[in-house]
Coordinates of C-alpha atoms and ligand atoms in Angstrom, one line a residue:
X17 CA 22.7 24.2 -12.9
X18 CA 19.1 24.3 -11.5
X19 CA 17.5 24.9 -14.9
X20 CA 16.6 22.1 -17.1
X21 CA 18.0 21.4 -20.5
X22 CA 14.8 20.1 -22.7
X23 CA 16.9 21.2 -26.1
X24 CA 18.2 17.1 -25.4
X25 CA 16.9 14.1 -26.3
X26 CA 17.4 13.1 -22.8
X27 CA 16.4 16.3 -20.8
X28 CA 19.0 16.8 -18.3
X29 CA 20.5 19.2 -15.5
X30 CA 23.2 17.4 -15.5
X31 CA 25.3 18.5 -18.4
X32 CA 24.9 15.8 -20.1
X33 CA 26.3 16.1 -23.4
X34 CA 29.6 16.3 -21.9
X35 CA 29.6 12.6 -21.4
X36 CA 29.0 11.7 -24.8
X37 CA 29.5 8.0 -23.6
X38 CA 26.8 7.8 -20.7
X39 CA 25.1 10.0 -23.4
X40 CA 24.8 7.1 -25.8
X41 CA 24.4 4.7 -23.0
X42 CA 21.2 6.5 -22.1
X43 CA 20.1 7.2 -25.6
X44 CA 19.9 3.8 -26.1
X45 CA 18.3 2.1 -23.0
X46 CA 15.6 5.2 -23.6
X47 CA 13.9 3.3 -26.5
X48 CA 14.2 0.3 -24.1
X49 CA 11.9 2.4 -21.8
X50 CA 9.8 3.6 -24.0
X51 CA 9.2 -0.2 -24.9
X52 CA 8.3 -0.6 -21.6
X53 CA 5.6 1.8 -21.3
X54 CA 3.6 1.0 -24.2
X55 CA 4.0 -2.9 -23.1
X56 CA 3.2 -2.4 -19.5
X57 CA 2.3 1.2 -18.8
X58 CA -1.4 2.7 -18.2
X59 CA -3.5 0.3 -20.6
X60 CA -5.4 1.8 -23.6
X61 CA -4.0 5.3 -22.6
X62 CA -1.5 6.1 -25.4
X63 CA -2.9 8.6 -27.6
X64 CA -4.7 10.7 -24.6
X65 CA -3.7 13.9 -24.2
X66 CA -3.8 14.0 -20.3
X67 CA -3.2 17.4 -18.2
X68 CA 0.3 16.2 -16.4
X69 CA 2.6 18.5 -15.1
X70 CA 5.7 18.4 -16.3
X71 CA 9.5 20.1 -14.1
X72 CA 11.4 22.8 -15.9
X73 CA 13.6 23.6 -12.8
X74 CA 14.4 22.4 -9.8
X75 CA 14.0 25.6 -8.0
X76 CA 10.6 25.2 -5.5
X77 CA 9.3 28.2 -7.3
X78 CA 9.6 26.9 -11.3
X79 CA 8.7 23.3 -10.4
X80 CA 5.9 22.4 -13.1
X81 CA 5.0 23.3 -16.1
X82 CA 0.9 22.2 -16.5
X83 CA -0.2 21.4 -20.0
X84 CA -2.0 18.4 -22.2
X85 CA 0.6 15.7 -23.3
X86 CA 0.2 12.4 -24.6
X87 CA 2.5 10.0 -21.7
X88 CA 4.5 8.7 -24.5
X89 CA 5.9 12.1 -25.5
X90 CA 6.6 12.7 -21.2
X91 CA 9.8 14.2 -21.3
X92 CA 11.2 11.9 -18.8
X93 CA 15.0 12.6 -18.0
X94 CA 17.6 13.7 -15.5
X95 CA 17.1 16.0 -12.5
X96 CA 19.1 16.7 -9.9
X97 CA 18.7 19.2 -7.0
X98 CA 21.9 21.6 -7.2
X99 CA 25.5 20.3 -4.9
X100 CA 25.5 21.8 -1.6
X101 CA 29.3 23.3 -1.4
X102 CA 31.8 21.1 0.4
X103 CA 29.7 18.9 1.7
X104 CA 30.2 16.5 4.4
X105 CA 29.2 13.3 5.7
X106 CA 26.9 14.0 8.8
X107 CA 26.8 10.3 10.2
X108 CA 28.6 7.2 10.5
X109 CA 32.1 6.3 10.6
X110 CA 33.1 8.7 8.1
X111 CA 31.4 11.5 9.9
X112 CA 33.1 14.5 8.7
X113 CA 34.7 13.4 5.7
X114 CA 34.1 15.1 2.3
X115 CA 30.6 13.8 0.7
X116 CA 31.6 10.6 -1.9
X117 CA 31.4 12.5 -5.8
X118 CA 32.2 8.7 -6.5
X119 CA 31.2 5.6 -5.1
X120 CA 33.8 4.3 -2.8
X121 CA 35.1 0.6 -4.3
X122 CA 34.4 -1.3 -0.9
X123 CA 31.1 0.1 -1.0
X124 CA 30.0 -0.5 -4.4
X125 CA 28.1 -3.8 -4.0
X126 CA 25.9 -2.4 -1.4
X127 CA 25.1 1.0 -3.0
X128 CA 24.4 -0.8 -6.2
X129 CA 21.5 -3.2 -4.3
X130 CA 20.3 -0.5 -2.4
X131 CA 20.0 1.6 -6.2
X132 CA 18.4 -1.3 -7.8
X133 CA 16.1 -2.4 -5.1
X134 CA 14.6 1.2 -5.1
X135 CA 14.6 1.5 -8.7
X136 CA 12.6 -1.7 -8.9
X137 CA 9.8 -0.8 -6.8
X138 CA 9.2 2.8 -9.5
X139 CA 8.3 0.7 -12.4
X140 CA 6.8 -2.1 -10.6
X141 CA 3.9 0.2 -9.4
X142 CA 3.4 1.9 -12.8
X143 CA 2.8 -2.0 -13.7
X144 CA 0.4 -3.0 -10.7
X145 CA -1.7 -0.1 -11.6
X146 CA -1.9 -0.4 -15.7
X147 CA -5.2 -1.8 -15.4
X148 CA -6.8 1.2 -13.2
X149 CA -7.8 3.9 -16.3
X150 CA -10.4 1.5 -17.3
X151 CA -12.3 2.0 -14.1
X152 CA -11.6 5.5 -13.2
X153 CA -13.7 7.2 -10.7
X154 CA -13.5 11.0 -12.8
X155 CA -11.4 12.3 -14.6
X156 CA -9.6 14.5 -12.5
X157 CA -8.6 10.9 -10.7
X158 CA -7.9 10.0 -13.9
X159 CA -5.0 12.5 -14.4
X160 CA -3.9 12.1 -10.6
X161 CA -3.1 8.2 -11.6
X162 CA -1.4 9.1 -15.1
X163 CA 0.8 11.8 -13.2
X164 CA 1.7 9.2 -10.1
X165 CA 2.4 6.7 -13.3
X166 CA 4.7 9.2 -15.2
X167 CA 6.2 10.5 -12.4
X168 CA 7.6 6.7 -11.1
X169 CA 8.7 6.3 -14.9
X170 CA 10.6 9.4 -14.1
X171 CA 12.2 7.9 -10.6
X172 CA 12.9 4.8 -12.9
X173 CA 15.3 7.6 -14.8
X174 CA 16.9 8.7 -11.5
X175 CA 18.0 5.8 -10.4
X176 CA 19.4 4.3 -13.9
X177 CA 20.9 7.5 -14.1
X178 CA 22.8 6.6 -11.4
X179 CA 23.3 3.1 -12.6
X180 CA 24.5 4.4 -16.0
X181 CA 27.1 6.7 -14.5
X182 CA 28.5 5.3 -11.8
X183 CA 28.6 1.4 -12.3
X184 CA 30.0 0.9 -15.1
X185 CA 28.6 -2.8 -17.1
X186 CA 27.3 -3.6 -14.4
X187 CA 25.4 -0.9 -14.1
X188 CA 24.2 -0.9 -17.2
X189 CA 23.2 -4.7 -17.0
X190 CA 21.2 -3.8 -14.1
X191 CA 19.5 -1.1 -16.0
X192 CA 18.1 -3.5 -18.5
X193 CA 17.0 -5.9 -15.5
X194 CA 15.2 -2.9 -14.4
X195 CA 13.1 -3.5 -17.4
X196 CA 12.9 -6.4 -18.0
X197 CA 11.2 -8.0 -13.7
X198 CA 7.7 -7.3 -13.8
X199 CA 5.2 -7.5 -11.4
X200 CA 3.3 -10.4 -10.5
X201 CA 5.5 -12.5 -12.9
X202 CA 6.0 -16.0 -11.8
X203 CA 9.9 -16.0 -13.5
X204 CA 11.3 -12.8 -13.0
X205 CA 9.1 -10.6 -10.6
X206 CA 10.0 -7.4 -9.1
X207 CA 12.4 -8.1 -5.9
X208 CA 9.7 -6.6 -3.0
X209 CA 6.8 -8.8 -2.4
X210 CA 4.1 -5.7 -1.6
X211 CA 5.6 -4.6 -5.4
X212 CA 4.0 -7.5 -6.9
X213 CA 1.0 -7.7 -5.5
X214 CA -2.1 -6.4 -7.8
X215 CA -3.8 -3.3 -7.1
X216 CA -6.9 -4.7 -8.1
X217 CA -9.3 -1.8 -7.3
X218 CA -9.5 2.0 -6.7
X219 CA -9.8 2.0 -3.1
X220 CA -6.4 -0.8 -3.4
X221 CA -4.8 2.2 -5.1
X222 CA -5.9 5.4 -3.1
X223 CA -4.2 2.9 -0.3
X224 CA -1.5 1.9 -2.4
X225 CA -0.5 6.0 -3.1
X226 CA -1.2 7.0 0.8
X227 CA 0.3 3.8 2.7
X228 CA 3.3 2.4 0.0
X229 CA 4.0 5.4 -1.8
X230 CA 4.7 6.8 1.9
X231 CA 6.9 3.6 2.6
X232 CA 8.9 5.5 -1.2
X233 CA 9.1 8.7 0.7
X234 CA 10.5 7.7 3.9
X235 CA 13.3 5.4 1.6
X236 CA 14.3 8.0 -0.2
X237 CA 13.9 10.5 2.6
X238 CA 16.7 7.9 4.1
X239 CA 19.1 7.9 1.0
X240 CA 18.6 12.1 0.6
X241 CA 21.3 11.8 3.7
X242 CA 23.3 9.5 1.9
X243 CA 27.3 10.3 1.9
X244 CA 27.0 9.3 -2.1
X245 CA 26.4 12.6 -3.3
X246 CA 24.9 12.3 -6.6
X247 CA 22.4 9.6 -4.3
X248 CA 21.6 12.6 -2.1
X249 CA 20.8 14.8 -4.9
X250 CA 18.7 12.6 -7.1
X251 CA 16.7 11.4 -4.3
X252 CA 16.2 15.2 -3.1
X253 CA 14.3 15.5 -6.1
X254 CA 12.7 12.7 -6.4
X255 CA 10.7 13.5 -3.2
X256 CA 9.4 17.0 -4.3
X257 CA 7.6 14.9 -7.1
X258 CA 6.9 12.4 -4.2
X259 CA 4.3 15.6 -2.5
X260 CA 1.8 14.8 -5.2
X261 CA 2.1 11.5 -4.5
X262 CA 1.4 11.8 -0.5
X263 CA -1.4 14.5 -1.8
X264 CA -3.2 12.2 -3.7
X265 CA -3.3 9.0 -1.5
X266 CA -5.1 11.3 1.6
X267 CA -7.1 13.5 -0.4
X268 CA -8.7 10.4 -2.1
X269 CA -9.2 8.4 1.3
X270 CA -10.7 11.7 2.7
X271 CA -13.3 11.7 -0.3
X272 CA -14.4 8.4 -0.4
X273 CA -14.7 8.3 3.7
X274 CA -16.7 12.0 2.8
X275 CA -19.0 10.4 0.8
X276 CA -19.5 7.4 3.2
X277 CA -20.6 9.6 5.9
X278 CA -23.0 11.9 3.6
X279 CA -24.5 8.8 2.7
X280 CA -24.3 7.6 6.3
X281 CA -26.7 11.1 7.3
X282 CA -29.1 10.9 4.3
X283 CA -30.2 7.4 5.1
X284 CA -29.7 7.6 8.6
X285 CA -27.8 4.1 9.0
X286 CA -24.7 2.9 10.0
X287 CA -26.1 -0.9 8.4
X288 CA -23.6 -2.2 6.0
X289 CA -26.2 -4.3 4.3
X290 CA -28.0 -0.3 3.9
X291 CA -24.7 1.5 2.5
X292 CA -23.8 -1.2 0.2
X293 CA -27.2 -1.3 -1.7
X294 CA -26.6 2.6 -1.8
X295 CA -23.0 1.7 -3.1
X296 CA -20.9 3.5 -0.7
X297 CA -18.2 2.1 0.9
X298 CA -18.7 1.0 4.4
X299 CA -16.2 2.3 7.3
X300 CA -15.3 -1.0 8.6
X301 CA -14.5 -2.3 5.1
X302 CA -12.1 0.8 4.9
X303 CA -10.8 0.4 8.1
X304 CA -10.0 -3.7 6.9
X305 CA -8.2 -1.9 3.7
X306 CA -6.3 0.1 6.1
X307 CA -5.3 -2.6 8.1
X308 CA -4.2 -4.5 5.2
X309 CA -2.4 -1.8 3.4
X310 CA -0.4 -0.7 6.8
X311 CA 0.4 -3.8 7.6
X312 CA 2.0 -5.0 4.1
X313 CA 3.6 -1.9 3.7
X314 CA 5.4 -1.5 7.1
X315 CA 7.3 -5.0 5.8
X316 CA 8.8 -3.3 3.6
X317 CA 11.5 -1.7 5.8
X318 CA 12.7 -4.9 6.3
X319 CA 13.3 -7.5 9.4
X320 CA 13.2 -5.4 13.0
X321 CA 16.9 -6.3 13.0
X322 CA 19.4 -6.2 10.6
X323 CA 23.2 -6.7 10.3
X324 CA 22.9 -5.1 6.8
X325 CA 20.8 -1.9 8.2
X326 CA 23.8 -0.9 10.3
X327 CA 26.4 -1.4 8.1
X328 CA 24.3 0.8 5.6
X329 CA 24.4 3.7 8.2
X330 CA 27.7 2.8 9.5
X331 CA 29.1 2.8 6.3
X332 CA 27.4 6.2 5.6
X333 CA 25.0 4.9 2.7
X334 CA 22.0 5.3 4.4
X335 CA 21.0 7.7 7.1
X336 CA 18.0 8.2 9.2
X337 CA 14.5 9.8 8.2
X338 CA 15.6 12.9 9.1
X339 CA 19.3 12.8 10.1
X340 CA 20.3 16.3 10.4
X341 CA 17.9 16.9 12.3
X342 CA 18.9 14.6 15.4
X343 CA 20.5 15.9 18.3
X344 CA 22.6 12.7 18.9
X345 CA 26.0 11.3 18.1
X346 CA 25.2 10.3 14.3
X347 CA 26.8 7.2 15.2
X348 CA 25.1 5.4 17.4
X349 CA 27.3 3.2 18.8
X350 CA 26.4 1.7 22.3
X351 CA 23.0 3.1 21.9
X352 CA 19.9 0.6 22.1
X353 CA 16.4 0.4 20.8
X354 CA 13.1 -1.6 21.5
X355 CA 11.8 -4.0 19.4
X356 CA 8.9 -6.5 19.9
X357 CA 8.7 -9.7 19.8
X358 CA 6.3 -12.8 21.2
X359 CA 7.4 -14.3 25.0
X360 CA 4.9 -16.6 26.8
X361 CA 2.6 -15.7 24.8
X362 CA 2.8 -12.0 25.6
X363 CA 3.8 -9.3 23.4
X364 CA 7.8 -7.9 25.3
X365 CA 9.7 -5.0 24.5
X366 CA 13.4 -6.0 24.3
X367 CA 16.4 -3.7 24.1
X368 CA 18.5 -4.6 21.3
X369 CA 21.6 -2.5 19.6
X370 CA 20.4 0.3 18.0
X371 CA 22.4 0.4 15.1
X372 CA 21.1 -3.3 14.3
X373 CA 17.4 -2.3 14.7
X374 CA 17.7 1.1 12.0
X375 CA 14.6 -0.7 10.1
X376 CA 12.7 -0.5 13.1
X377 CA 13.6 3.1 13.6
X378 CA 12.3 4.0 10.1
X379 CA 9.5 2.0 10.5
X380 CA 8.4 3.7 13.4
X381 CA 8.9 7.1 12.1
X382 CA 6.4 6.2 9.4
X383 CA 4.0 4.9 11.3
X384 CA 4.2 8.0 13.3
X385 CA 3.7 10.0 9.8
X386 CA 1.1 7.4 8.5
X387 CA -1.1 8.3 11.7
X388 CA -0.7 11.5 11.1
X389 CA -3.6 11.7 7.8
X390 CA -6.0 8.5 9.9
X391 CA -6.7 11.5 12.4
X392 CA -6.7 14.0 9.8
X393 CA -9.5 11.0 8.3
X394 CA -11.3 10.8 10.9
X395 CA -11.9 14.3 11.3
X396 CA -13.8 14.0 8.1
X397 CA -15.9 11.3 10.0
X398 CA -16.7 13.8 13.6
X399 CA -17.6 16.5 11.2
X400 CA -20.3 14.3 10.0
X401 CA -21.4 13.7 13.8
X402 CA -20.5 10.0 13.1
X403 CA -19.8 7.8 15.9
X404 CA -16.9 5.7 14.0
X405 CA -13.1 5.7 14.6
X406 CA -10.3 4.2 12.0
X407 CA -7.0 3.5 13.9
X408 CA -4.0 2.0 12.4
X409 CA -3.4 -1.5 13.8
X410 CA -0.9 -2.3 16.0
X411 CA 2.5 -3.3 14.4
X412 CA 2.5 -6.5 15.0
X413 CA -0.5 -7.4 13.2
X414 CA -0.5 -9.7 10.2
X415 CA 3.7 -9.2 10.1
X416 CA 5.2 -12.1 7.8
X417 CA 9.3 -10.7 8.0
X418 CA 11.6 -10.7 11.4
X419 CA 10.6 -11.7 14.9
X420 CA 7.0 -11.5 14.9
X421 CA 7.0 -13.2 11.7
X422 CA 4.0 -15.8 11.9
X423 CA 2.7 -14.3 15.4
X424 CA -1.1 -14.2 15.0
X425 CA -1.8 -10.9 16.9
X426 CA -5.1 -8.8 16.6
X427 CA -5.3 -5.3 15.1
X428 CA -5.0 -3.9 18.8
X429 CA -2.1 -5.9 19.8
X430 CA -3.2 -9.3 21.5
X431 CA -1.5 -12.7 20.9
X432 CA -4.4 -15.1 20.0
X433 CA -4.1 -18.7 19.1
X434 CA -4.1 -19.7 15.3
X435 CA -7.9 -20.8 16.2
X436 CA -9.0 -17.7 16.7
X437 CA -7.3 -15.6 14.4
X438 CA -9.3 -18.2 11.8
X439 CA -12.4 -17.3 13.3
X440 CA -11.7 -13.7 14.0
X441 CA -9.6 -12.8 10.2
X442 CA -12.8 -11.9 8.1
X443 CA -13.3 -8.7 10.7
X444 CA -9.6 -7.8 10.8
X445 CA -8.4 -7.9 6.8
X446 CA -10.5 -8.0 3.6
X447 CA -12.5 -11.0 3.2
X448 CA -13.2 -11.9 -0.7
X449 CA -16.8 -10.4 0.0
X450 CA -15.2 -7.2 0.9
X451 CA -12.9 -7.1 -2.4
X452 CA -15.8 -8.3 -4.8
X453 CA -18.2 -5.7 -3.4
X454 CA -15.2 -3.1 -3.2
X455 CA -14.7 -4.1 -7.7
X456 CA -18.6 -4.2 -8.0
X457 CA -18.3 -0.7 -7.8
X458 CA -15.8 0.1 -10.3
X459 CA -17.1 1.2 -13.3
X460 CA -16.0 3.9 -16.1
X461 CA -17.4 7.7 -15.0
X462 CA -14.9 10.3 -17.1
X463 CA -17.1 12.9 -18.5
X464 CA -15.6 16.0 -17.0
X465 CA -17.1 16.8 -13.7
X466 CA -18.9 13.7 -13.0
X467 CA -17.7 11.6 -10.2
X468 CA -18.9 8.0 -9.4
X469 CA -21.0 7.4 -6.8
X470 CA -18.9 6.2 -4.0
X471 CA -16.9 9.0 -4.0
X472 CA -17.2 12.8 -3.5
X473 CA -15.2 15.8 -5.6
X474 CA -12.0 17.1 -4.8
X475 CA -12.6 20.8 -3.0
X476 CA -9.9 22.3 -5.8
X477 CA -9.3 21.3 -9.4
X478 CA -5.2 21.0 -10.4
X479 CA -3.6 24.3 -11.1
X480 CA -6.2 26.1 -10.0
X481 CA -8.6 24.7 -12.9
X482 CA -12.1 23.8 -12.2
X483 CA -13.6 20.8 -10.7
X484 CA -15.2 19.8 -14.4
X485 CA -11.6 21.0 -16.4
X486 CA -10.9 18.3 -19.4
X487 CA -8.1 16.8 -17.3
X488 CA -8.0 13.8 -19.7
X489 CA -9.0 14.1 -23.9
X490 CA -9.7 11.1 -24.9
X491 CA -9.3 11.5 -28.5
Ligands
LIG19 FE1 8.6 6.8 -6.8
LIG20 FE1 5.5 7.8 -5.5

């Protein structure tokens, strides 16, 4: 079941061919796909034969397969970590019960939404990024962006997969929809706001892959507990390809805030003005990209409280971060939770129900996790024996969804009047200065081993290759 059947024109672990009509379903929304990628995948990129890994198991041990492939001939398709035997629900109303092989009929509207509305965002970043190649830092980063890409067209599969299978024409209607949103587009753009946003800029993206693509993992981290079984599985998968992903966002922070603080020593200055005309990138301007990045992204797990969130876990569709691991009831009746909101002009606490506030319990458990690389950043910056701290702001900083929606509150947690968050904005989030200096800096370095200036090499190659491998031929 675990080994991966590549002899298909759809790869699949999933036995497919016994299905000849999902088989035919999928055959032909793949040249749909395929469509897709030329139109709005990595720009210029087709005929490069880039260094991807590719899975030919789902075991942990025969994960990847390394080798050069041009991202058109990818072979996306269908993976699913094995059943666990007689499975049960483990929260919820229907603790207990036998895991759903099927999706319940009262249920099905919600499970679809909550497919679709993950599936969107996998696409919708391969699109915010096409652009990125041109300006590529090296070509290992070059590679680390076309796997990320390939491996989101690949989550895209997951969840129409699931689409395909279990829902029927609607299903399949939403599958094309899937392809057809795009992001940024003023008349059918992708259905979360951070998903249409550009990602302008390397530093945007290195963000983008640490703060966002974290957002992805806790999501699916949440469906992997689903009591939809075939939800649970492919999402159990999808976050072993969703490592690399967490891998690349920190690593990359860590080596442009590296060569900050070399540059930092060798001119002995902490003066912006000093760094810029050495074309580094400053600390506080990375600090304002965190604070922009973390505060977007923690939007995404929707208002603080939701009616939707606890019928979601109630129903069993969508567990905690974590679930099984929780010492409590699993059902969470009765129980409460903070959230925050804006009172005479103060931040307050107030206890609401918990199973209303669920978004808010998954948002903090990311911020928690989110932290977790700053620190590991800032080690980086002691090592250098530089006197500079990055924090992540507070959470109610620059919020635009649920009760602090609108509340103007400063990166460590003060309510200030619209006046002075005017006068005060430039320091907290990137000012167009900021961005324009941040894009001045992009510029095409890809000859193997060659990094641009503003940011140091990676300690390791991929697979154990070197530094200076041909991660990318260019053809
Ligand atoms: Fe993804
Ligand atoms: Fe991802």
């Amino acid at each position: 079941m675990s080994g991966i059947n590549y002899s298909e024109k759809i790869p699949n672990n999933v036995n497919l061919s016994e299905d000849r009509t999902l088989q035919r379903a999928l055959e032909h929304w793949q040249p749909n796909y395929l469509q897709w990628w030329q139109d709005m995948g990595p720009d210029g990129s087709q005929n490069f034969d880039v260094y991807l890994r590719t899975a030919v198991s789902v075991d942990p041990q025969g994960w990847a397969q390394f080798g050069h492939v041009k991202m058109p001939d990818y072979r996306w398709g269908i993976f699913l970590n094995p059943a666990e035997q007689d499975r049960k629900i483990h929260f919820g109303d229907h603790m207990g019960e036998a895991a759903w092989q099927d999706v319940p009929g009262e249920h099905r509207a919600n499970l679809r939404r909550i497919i679709v509305t993950q599936g969107d965002t996998e696409p919708a970043s391969v699109e915010q990024q096409r652009h990125l190649g041109l300006t590529a830092p090296s070509q290992y980063d070059l590679r680390n962006l076309f796997q990320v890409n390939v491996e989101e067209g690949r989550h895209l599969w997951a969840m129409v997969y699931l689409l395909h299978k279990y829902f029927g024409k609607d299903g399949r209607e939403e599958a094309e929809g899937l392809l057809e949103r795009n992001s940024g587009n003023a008349d059918n753009p992708r259905i979360l706001q951070a998903f249409n946003e550009k990602t302008p800029d390397w530093l945007s993206f290195f963000m983008f892959t640490y703060f966002t693509d974290r957002d992805g993992k806790f999501q699916l981290c949440a469906l992997a507990e689903s009591a939809f079984d075939p939800l649970a599985r492919t999402t159990k998968f999808m976050l072993t390809e969703e490592a690399h992903h967490m891998f690349v966002g920190e690593s990359v922070v860590s080596r442009t805030i590296q060569r900050t603080v070399d540059v930092m020593n060798q001119l002995k200055t902490d003066d912006v003005a000093k760094l810029r005309a050495a074309g580094v990138i400053d600390l506080p301007t990375i600090q304002r990209y965190i604070n922009f990045h973390f505060s977007v992204t923690i939007e995404l797990f929707g208002a603080d409280q939701s009616s939707n969130a606890a019928t979601f876990y109630s129903s069993g569709l969508k567990g905690r971060y974590e679930e099984g691991k929780r010492t409590d009831d699993h059902v969470l009746k009765g129980n409460s939770y903070k959230i925050l909101s804006v009172e005479d002009g103060k931040l307050v606490e107030k206890e609401v129900p918990m199973l209303n506030a669920l978004n808010e319990v998954l948002r903090d458990d990311y911020i928690t996790d989110s932290k977790g690389g700053i620190d590991r950043w800032n080690r980086v910056i002691e090592k250098a024996g530089i006197q500079f701290k990055l924090t992540a702001p507070h959470k109610a900083f620059h919020r635009n969804i649920g009760t602090l929606s609108g509340a103007k509150i400063t990166p460590d947690g003060h309510v200030v009047s619209e006046a002075e968050w005017n006068a005060k904005v430039g320091e907290w989030l990137p000012s167009n200065e900021d961005r324009a200096y941040v894009a001045s800096l992009m510029g095409r370095c890809v000859e193997p081993g060659k990094f641009a200036n503003w940011i140091a090499p990676p300690v390791m190659g991929i697979n154990r290759q070197p530094v200076d491998f041909d991660y990318v031929r260019f053809n």
